[in-house]
Amino acid sequence: MVAGSGAVRVAVLGCGVVGTEVVRLLTQQGADLAARAGAPLELVGIAVRDVAAPRDQVVDRALLTSDAESLVDGADVVVEVMGGIEPARGLILRALRGGASVVTANKELLGKDGPTLYAAADEAGVDLYFEAAVAGAIPIVRPVRESLAGDRVTRVLGIVNGTTNYVLDQMTSGGLELGEALAQAQELGFAEADPTADVEGHDAAAKAAILASLAFHTRVSVAQVHREGIMAVTADDIARATATGHVVKLLALAERSGDGVVVRVHPALVPQEHPLASVRGSFNAVFVQAEAAGELMFYGRGAGGVPTASAVLGDVVTVARHKVNGGKGPIESRYAQLPARPVSDAVTRYQVVLRVEDRPGVLAQVWQAVAERGVSIETISQSRAEDDGEYADLQMVTHAATDAALSSTVSDMSELSVVVDVLSVLRVEGV
Ligand code: NDP
Ligand code: HSE
């Protein structure tokens, strides 16, 4: 399949934040990459929307084209870093069916329609690699898919979105408003083209679906991931977290539950002494628990053009090596066919803050509502509500219980006549 010249023809689809850095590495590290792949990697073209737009000087303008289909047809390896569903999906399928191997960073597409792509790669006997699609530069796809193939993974817990981690970190340490911090993340190139994909948790949910599928040898689609973003996290939540020795993080969790798996993405309080609490800025970290290996932690830059290009190029070298020497990487492993369970089955803890009437007997009513659901409270504290002497704020953390029991408890408490408002409900993880 390698071109007559002996070179591996590489086509790059997209020349934005990531694509530009992929082109830079391909151009500037050609000799090393050729030695590692076993043949020169020849950049044969770069597909973009607007060929006339200004580009970094590392981009040879003669390679730019708006005809992505023709470019794909003449390549041995196609690197898809344009993002979105279409035309990325159609171009990847065209490449795979035409015998090219594909490297993609597109978690949105993999989370939504991965099985179609995996099947096309399998049928054509070519590679589909996607290390950059989860947690940027961090090698996590290959360790979970290959290094842990002999073990039984029980839980994956991590911070997999750089933008929201950056935003929450800036709100915590810099006192920034959410919008202000998000604008910075966009400028720095971490955020998706539509940043609601980050702040509403869609990006993390897609990554969680990919990780859960790999870790549990099953198929989890993004639609099966319980998702809550960070838009409801307030400055008061952040201040309370700090006061109680926690930080707020957007977490992705995938765990075995009965005969199935529960996959969820939501903001959570993490104790300050937990390693995830010290993951700052756009960095990501993923904990994997496996029966034999125990606890593993993967940490590094989760977003940004240069770090992501590292993961992309790692895949390019691997699939090019397969083109040169024959063979291909592992195919999707989904034999376990575990059902996706709802978030109500997850076992977690809640921190609840209630505004209540400040009079005798209130605490007993709240306590009873909690006990009736079989939930127990680990800590509770009361403070005078800032804005009114008639009310008090009750802050409680529960012991572990199912999400179903905990959310019913909150609902019951909100119905009590002594409860004026439910100020905050956050899960607590990493205890
Ligand atoms: P950008 O928006 O910066 O770049 C997208 C590129 O794709 C642009 O060059 C654009 O062309 C081109 N493009 C878009 N649509 C088309 C089209 N229809 N035809 C031809 N070219 C097209 O995105 P990023 O580089 O940030 O992200 C790319 C992918 O990498 C996404 O899947 C993203 O989720 C993923 N990713 C991004 C990370 C990051 O930190 N940014 C990290 C990990 C993964 P033009 O320049 O002409 O507009
Ligand atoms: N928008 C994504 C993030 C890019 O912030 O993590 C990396 O996948």
PDB file of C-alpha atoms in Angstrom, residues 148-340:
ATOM      1  CA  LEU A 148      -4.556  -3.716  30.512  1.00  0.00           C
ATOM      2  CA  ALA A 149      -6.017  -6.298  28.120  1.00  0.00           C
ATOM      3  CA  GLY A 150      -4.972  -9.037  30.565  1.00  0.00           C
ATOM      4  CA  ASP A 151      -6.575  -7.443  33.614  1.00  0.00           C
ATOM      5  CA  ARG A 152     -10.120  -6.645  34.775  1.00  0.00           C
ATOM      6  CA  VAL A 153     -10.780  -2.921  35.041  1.00  0.00           C
ATOM      7  CA  THR A 154     -13.310  -2.000  37.720  1.00  0.00           C
ATOM      8  CA  ARG A 155     -13.369   1.787  37.647  1.00  0.00           C
ATOM      9  CA  VAL A 156     -12.147   4.736  35.615  1.00  0.00           C
ATOM     10  CA  LEU A 157     -12.253   8.162  37.244  1.00  0.00           C
ATOM     11  CA  GLY A 158     -10.773  11.295  35.787  1.00  0.00           C
ATOM     12  CA  ILE A 159     -10.639  14.858  34.618  1.00  0.00           C
ATOM     13  CA  VAL A 160     -10.817  14.620  30.831  1.00  0.00           C
ATOM     14  CA  ASN A 161     -11.768  18.123  29.738  1.00  0.00           C
ATOM     15  CA  GLY A 162      -9.055  20.769  29.843  1.00  0.00           C
ATOM     16  CA  THR A 163     -11.361  23.732  29.253  1.00  0.00           C
ATOM     17  CA  THR A 164     -13.648  23.091  32.213  1.00  0.00           C
ATOM     18  CA  ASN A 165     -10.715  22.227  34.461  1.00  0.00           C
ATOM     19  CA  TYR A 166      -9.098  25.514  33.447  1.00  0.00           C
ATOM     20  CA  VAL A 167     -12.349  27.415  34.083  1.00  0.00           C
ATOM     21  CA  LEU A 168     -12.994  25.824  37.506  1.00  0.00           C
ATOM     22  CA  ASP A 169      -9.354  26.341  38.466  1.00  0.00           C
ATOM     23  CA  GLN A 170      -9.493  30.035  37.500  1.00  0.00           C
ATOM     24  CA  MET A 171     -12.743  30.443  39.442  1.00  0.00           C
ATOM     25  CA  THR A 172     -11.087  28.821  42.473  1.00  0.00           C
ATOM     26  CA  SER A 173      -7.625  30.340  42.470  1.00  0.00           C
ATOM     27  CA  GLY A 174      -8.127  33.528  40.448  1.00  0.00           C
ATOM     28  CA  GLY A 175     -11.653  34.464  41.543  1.00  0.00           C
ATOM     29  CA  LEU A 176     -12.674  34.785  37.873  1.00  0.00           C
ATOM     30  CA  GLU A 177     -16.252  34.617  36.625  1.00  0.00           C
ATOM     31  CA  LEU A 178     -17.087  31.534  34.555  1.00  0.00           C
ATOM     32  CA  GLY A 179     -17.520  33.540  31.316  1.00  0.00           C
ATOM     33  CA  GLU A 180     -14.221  35.347  31.753  1.00  0.00           C
ATOM     34  CA  ALA A 181     -12.284  32.129  32.358  1.00  0.00           C
ATOM     35  CA  LEU A 182     -13.981  30.443  29.378  1.00  0.00           C
ATOM     36  CA  ALA A 183     -12.947  33.302  27.072  1.00  0.00           C
ATOM     37  CA  GLN A 184      -9.332  32.725  28.185  1.00  0.00           C
ATOM     38  CA  ALA A 185      -9.610  28.987  27.477  1.00  0.00           C
ATOM     39  CA  GLN A 186     -10.913  29.778  23.986  1.00  0.00           C
ATOM     40  CA  GLU A 187      -8.001  32.128  23.333  1.00  0.00           C
ATOM     41  CA  LEU A 188      -5.543  29.480  24.479  1.00  0.00           C
ATOM     42  CA  GLY A 189      -6.997  26.978  21.979  1.00  0.00           C
ATOM     43  CA  PHE A 190      -8.329  24.455  24.530  1.00  0.00           C
ATOM     44  CA  ALA A 191     -12.030  24.948  23.890  1.00  0.00           C
ATOM     45  CA  GLU A 192     -14.021  23.220  21.166  1.00  0.00           C
ATOM     46  CA  ALA A 193     -15.211  25.251  18.155  1.00  0.00           C
ATOM     47  CA  ASP A 194     -18.520  25.463  20.031  1.00  0.00           C
ATOM     48  CA  PRO A 195     -17.455  25.830  23.693  1.00  0.00           C
ATOM     49  CA  THR A 196     -20.847  24.663  24.939  1.00  0.00           C
ATOM     50  CA  ALA A 197     -19.493  21.185  24.082  1.00  0.00           C
ATOM     51  CA  ASP A 198     -16.998  21.748  26.915  1.00  0.00           C
ATOM     52  CA  VAL A 199     -19.054  23.570  29.538  1.00  0.00           C
ATOM     53  CA  GLU A 200     -22.171  21.417  29.078  1.00  0.00           C
ATOM     54  CA  GLY A 201     -20.077  18.255  29.452  1.00  0.00           C
ATOM     55  CA  HIS A 202     -20.620  16.860  25.922  1.00  0.00           C
ATOM     56  CA  ASP A 203     -16.876  16.658  25.233  1.00  0.00           C
ATOM     57  CA  ALA A 204     -16.174  14.857  28.527  1.00  0.00           C
ATOM     58  CA  ALA A 205     -19.157  12.551  27.930  1.00  0.00           C
ATOM     59  CA  ALA A 206     -17.806  11.521  24.520  1.00  0.00           C
ATOM     60  CA  LYS A 207     -14.404  10.782  26.086  1.00  0.00           C
ATOM     61  CA  ALA A 208     -16.062   8.878  28.944  1.00  0.00           C
ATOM     62  CA  ALA A 209     -17.982   6.753  26.421  1.00  0.00           C
ATOM     63  CA  ILE A 210     -14.758   5.922  24.571  1.00  0.00           C
ATOM     64  CA  LEU A 211     -12.870   5.080  27.778  1.00  0.00           C
ATOM     65  CA  ALA A 212     -15.711   2.992  29.207  1.00  0.00           C
ATOM     66  CA  SER A 213     -16.026   1.018  25.967  1.00  0.00           C
ATOM     67  CA  LEU A 214     -12.306   0.245  25.956  1.00  0.00           C
ATOM     68  CA  ALA A 215     -11.997  -0.438  29.678  1.00  0.00           C
ATOM     69  CA  PHE A 216     -14.993  -2.775  29.933  1.00  0.00           C
ATOM     70  CA  HIS A 217     -14.808  -4.401  26.458  1.00  0.00           C
ATOM     71  CA  THR A 218     -18.300  -3.269  25.688  1.00  0.00           C
ATOM     72  CA  ARG A 219     -20.024  -0.574  23.719  1.00  0.00           C
ATOM     73  CA  VAL A 220     -21.104   2.572  25.490  1.00  0.00           C
ATOM     74  CA  SER A 221     -22.516   5.341  23.324  1.00  0.00           C
ATOM     75  CA  VAL A 222     -22.442   8.965  24.340  1.00  0.00           C
ATOM     76  CA  ALA A 223     -26.234   8.882  24.671  1.00  0.00           C
ATOM     77  CA  GLN A 224     -25.841   6.364  27.526  1.00  0.00           C
ATOM     78  CA  VAL A 225     -23.587   8.671  29.547  1.00  0.00           C
ATOM     79  CA  HIS A 226     -25.277  10.668  32.318  1.00  0.00           C
ATOM     80  CA  ARG A 227     -24.125  14.248  31.718  1.00  0.00           C
ATOM     81  CA  GLU A 228     -24.155  17.450  33.747  1.00  0.00           C
ATOM     82  CA  GLY A 229     -21.936  20.403  32.797  1.00  0.00           C
ATOM     83  CA  ILE A 230     -20.440  23.187  34.903  1.00  0.00           C
ATOM     84  CA  MET A 231     -22.861  26.016  34.068  1.00  0.00           C
ATOM     85  CA  ALA A 232     -24.700  25.592  37.378  1.00  0.00           C
ATOM     86  CA  VAL A 233     -21.520  25.795  39.472  1.00  0.00           C
ATOM     87  CA  THR A 234     -21.616  29.101  41.344  1.00  0.00           C
ATOM     88  CA  ALA A 235     -19.016  31.248  43.069  1.00  0.00           C
ATOM     89  CA  ASP A 236     -20.759  30.247  46.341  1.00  0.00           C
ATOM     90  CA  ASP A 237     -20.203  26.541  45.532  1.00  0.00           C
ATOM     91  CA  ILE A 238     -16.517  27.267  44.963  1.00  0.00           C
ATOM     92  CA  ALA A 239     -16.235  29.285  48.200  1.00  0.00           C
ATOM     93  CA  ARG A 240     -18.004  26.568  50.230  1.00  0.00           C
ATOM     94  CA  ALA A 241     -15.778  23.903  48.679  1.00  0.00           C
ATOM     95  CA  THR A 242     -12.667  25.830  49.688  1.00  0.00           C
ATOM     96  CA  ALA A 243     -14.019  26.373  53.202  1.00  0.00           C
ATOM     97  CA  THR A 244     -14.596  22.642  53.687  1.00  0.00           C
ATOM     98  CA  GLY A 245     -11.269  21.500  52.214  1.00  0.00           C
ATOM     99  CA  HIS A 246     -12.555  20.510  48.755  1.00  0.00           C
ATOM    100  CA  VAL A 247     -12.244  21.629  45.150  1.00  0.00           C
ATOM    101  CA  VAL A 248     -14.923  21.449  42.469  1.00  0.00           C
ATOM    102  CA  LYS A 249     -13.915  19.367  39.439  1.00  0.00           C
ATOM    103  CA  LEU A 250     -15.797  18.129  36.378  1.00  0.00           C
ATOM    104  CA  LEU A 251     -15.330  14.370  36.659  1.00  0.00           C
ATOM    105  CA  ALA A 252     -15.871  11.514  34.236  1.00  0.00           C
ATOM    106  CA  LEU A 253     -16.592   8.196  35.960  1.00  0.00           C
ATOM    107  CA  ALA A 254     -17.130   4.750  34.522  1.00  0.00           C
ATOM    108  CA  GLU A 255     -17.641   1.834  36.869  1.00  0.00           C
ATOM    109  CA  ARG A 256     -19.026  -1.639  37.016  1.00  0.00           C
ATOM    110  CA  SER A 257     -22.449  -1.783  38.643  1.00  0.00           C
ATOM    111  CA  GLY A 258     -24.068  -5.177  39.102  1.00  0.00           C
ATOM    112  CA  ASP A 259     -23.993  -6.881  35.711  1.00  0.00           C
ATOM    113  CA  GLY A 260     -23.576  -3.580  33.860  1.00  0.00           C
ATOM    114  CA  VAL A 261     -21.678  -0.297  33.791  1.00  0.00           C
ATOM    115  CA  VAL A 262     -22.607   3.207  34.871  1.00  0.00           C
ATOM    116  CA  VAL A 263     -20.918   6.064  33.039  1.00  0.00           C
ATOM    117  CA  ARG A 264     -21.397   9.633  34.239  1.00  0.00           C
ATOM    118  CA  VAL A 265     -19.985  13.121  33.852  1.00  0.00           C
ATOM    119  CA  HIS A 266     -20.772  15.799  36.408  1.00  0.00           C
ATOM    120  CA  PRO A 267     -19.183  18.385  38.679  1.00  0.00           C
ATOM    121  CA  ALA A 268     -18.144  16.954  42.031  1.00  0.00           C
ATOM    122  CA  LEU A 269     -16.417  17.960  45.235  1.00  0.00           C
ATOM    123  CA  VAL A 270     -13.015  16.320  45.568  1.00  0.00           C
ATOM    124  CA  PRO A 271     -11.058  16.479  48.864  1.00  0.00           C
ATOM    125  CA  GLN A 272      -8.048  18.810  48.592  1.00  0.00           C
ATOM    126  CA  GLU A 273      -5.697  15.978  49.536  1.00  0.00           C
ATOM    127  CA  HIS A 274      -6.888  13.747  46.650  1.00  0.00           C
ATOM    128  CA  PRO A 275      -4.412  13.722  43.705  1.00  0.00           C
ATOM    129  CA  LEU A 276      -7.162  14.904  41.317  1.00  0.00           C
ATOM    130  CA  ALA A 277      -7.555  18.087  43.375  1.00  0.00           C
ATOM    131  CA  SER A 278      -4.070  19.219  42.392  1.00  0.00           C
ATOM    132  CA  VAL A 279      -4.729  18.846  38.657  1.00  0.00           C
ATOM    133  CA  ARG A 280      -4.570  22.505  37.626  1.00  0.00           C
ATOM    134  CA  GLY A 281      -5.255  24.536  34.503  1.00  0.00           C
ATOM    135  CA  SER A 282      -5.899  22.587  31.319  1.00  0.00           C
ATOM    136  CA  PHE A 283      -4.163  19.468  32.638  1.00  0.00           C
ATOM    137  CA  ASN A 284      -6.065  16.169  32.708  1.00  0.00           C
ATOM    138  CA  ALA A 285      -5.639  13.093  34.894  1.00  0.00           C
ATOM    139  CA  VAL A 286      -7.225   9.666  34.720  1.00  0.00           C
ATOM    140  CA  PHE A 287      -7.295   7.057  37.509  1.00  0.00           C
ATOM    141  CA  VAL A 288      -7.809   3.472  36.427  1.00  0.00           C
ATOM    142  CA  GLN A 289      -8.551   0.752  38.987  1.00  0.00           C
ATOM    143  CA  ALA A 290      -7.954  -2.798  37.879  1.00  0.00           C
ATOM    144  CA  GLU A 291      -8.173  -6.007  39.880  1.00  0.00           C
ATOM    145  CA  ALA A 292      -4.576  -7.119  39.409  1.00  0.00           C
ATOM    146  CA  ALA A 293      -2.779  -3.860  38.617  1.00  0.00           C
ATOM    147  CA  GLY A 294      -4.447  -1.926  41.430  1.00  0.00           C
ATOM    148  CA  GLU A 295      -4.631   1.840  41.026  1.00  0.00           C
ATOM    149  CA  LEU A 296      -2.942   3.557  38.067  1.00  0.00           C
ATOM    150  CA  MET A 297      -2.827   7.286  37.394  1.00  0.00           C
ATOM    151  CA  PHE A 298      -2.195   8.969  34.050  1.00  0.00           C
ATOM    152  CA  TYR A 299      -1.484  12.698  34.099  1.00  0.00           C
ATOM    153  CA  GLY A 300      -0.540  15.364  31.566  1.00  0.00           C
ATOM    154  CA  ARG A 301      -1.670  18.082  29.203  1.00  0.00           C
ATOM    155  CA  GLY A 302      -5.204  17.334  28.127  1.00  0.00           C
ATOM    156  CA  ALA A 303      -5.678  20.026  25.500  1.00  0.00           C
ATOM    157  CA  GLY A 304      -3.860  22.461  23.249  1.00  0.00           C
ATOM    158  CA  GLY A 305      -2.389  22.117  19.777  1.00  0.00           C
ATOM    159  CA  VAL A 306       1.186  21.071  20.602  1.00  0.00           C
ATOM    160  CA  PRO A 307       0.419  18.391  23.237  1.00  0.00           C
ATOM    161  CA  THR A 308      -2.417  16.951  21.139  1.00  0.00           C
ATOM    162  CA  ALA A 309      -0.160  16.793  18.074  1.00  0.00           C
ATOM    163  CA  SER A 310       2.211  14.590  20.081  1.00  0.00           C
ATOM    164  CA  ALA A 311      -0.532  11.985  20.518  1.00  0.00           C
ATOM    165  CA  VAL A 312      -1.558  12.275  16.861  1.00  0.00           C
ATOM    166  CA  LEU A 313       2.011  11.777  15.629  1.00  0.00           C
ATOM    167  CA  GLY A 314       2.483   8.770  17.913  1.00  0.00           C
ATOM    168  CA  ASP A 315      -0.452   7.154  16.147  1.00  0.00           C
ATOM    169  CA  VAL A 316       0.797   8.234  12.700  1.00  0.00           C
ATOM    170  CA  VAL A 317       4.150   6.524  13.306  1.00  0.00           C
ATOM    171  CA  THR A 318       2.410   3.345  14.502  1.00  0.00           C
ATOM    172  CA  VAL A 319      -0.007   3.054  11.592  1.00  0.00           C
ATOM    173  CA  ALA A 320       2.742   3.987   9.107  1.00  0.00           C
ATOM    174  CA  ARG A 321       4.915   1.222  10.576  1.00  0.00           C
ATOM    175  CA  HIS A 322       2.054  -1.204   9.947  1.00  0.00           C
ATOM    176  CA  LYS A 323       1.851   0.039   6.347  1.00  0.00           C
ATOM    177  CA  VAL A 324       5.575  -0.554   5.897  1.00  0.00           C
ATOM    178  CA  ASN A 325       5.937  -3.876   7.723  1.00  0.00           C
ATOM    179  CA  GLY A 326       2.434  -5.300   7.358  1.00  0.00           C
ATOM    180  CA  GLY A 327       0.018  -6.094  10.165  1.00  0.00           C
ATOM    181  CA  LYS A 328      -2.431  -3.883  11.987  1.00  0.00           C
ATOM    182  CA  GLY A 329      -3.434  -2.871  15.483  1.00  0.00           C
ATOM    183  CA  PRO A 330      -6.161  -4.415  17.649  1.00  0.00           C
ATOM    184  CA  ILE A 331      -9.781  -4.110  16.618  1.00  0.00           C
ATOM    185  CA  GLU A 332     -12.629  -2.968  18.846  1.00  0.00           C
ATOM    186  CA  SER A 333     -13.216  -5.394  21.722  1.00  0.00           C
ATOM    187  CA  ARG A 334     -16.876  -5.455  22.707  1.00  0.00           C
ATOM    188  CA  TYR A 335     -17.474  -9.099  23.525  1.00  0.00           C
ATOM    189  CA  ALA A 336     -18.603  -8.367  27.116  1.00  0.00           C
ATOM    190  CA  GLN A 337     -21.787  -6.590  25.985  1.00  0.00           C
ATOM    191  CA  LEU A 338     -22.516  -5.068  29.382  1.00  0.00           C
ATOM    192  CA  PRO A 339     -25.758  -3.130  29.690  1.00  0.00           C
ATOM    193  CA  ALA A 340     -25.417   0.584  30.476  1.00  0.00           C
TER     194      ALA A 340
END
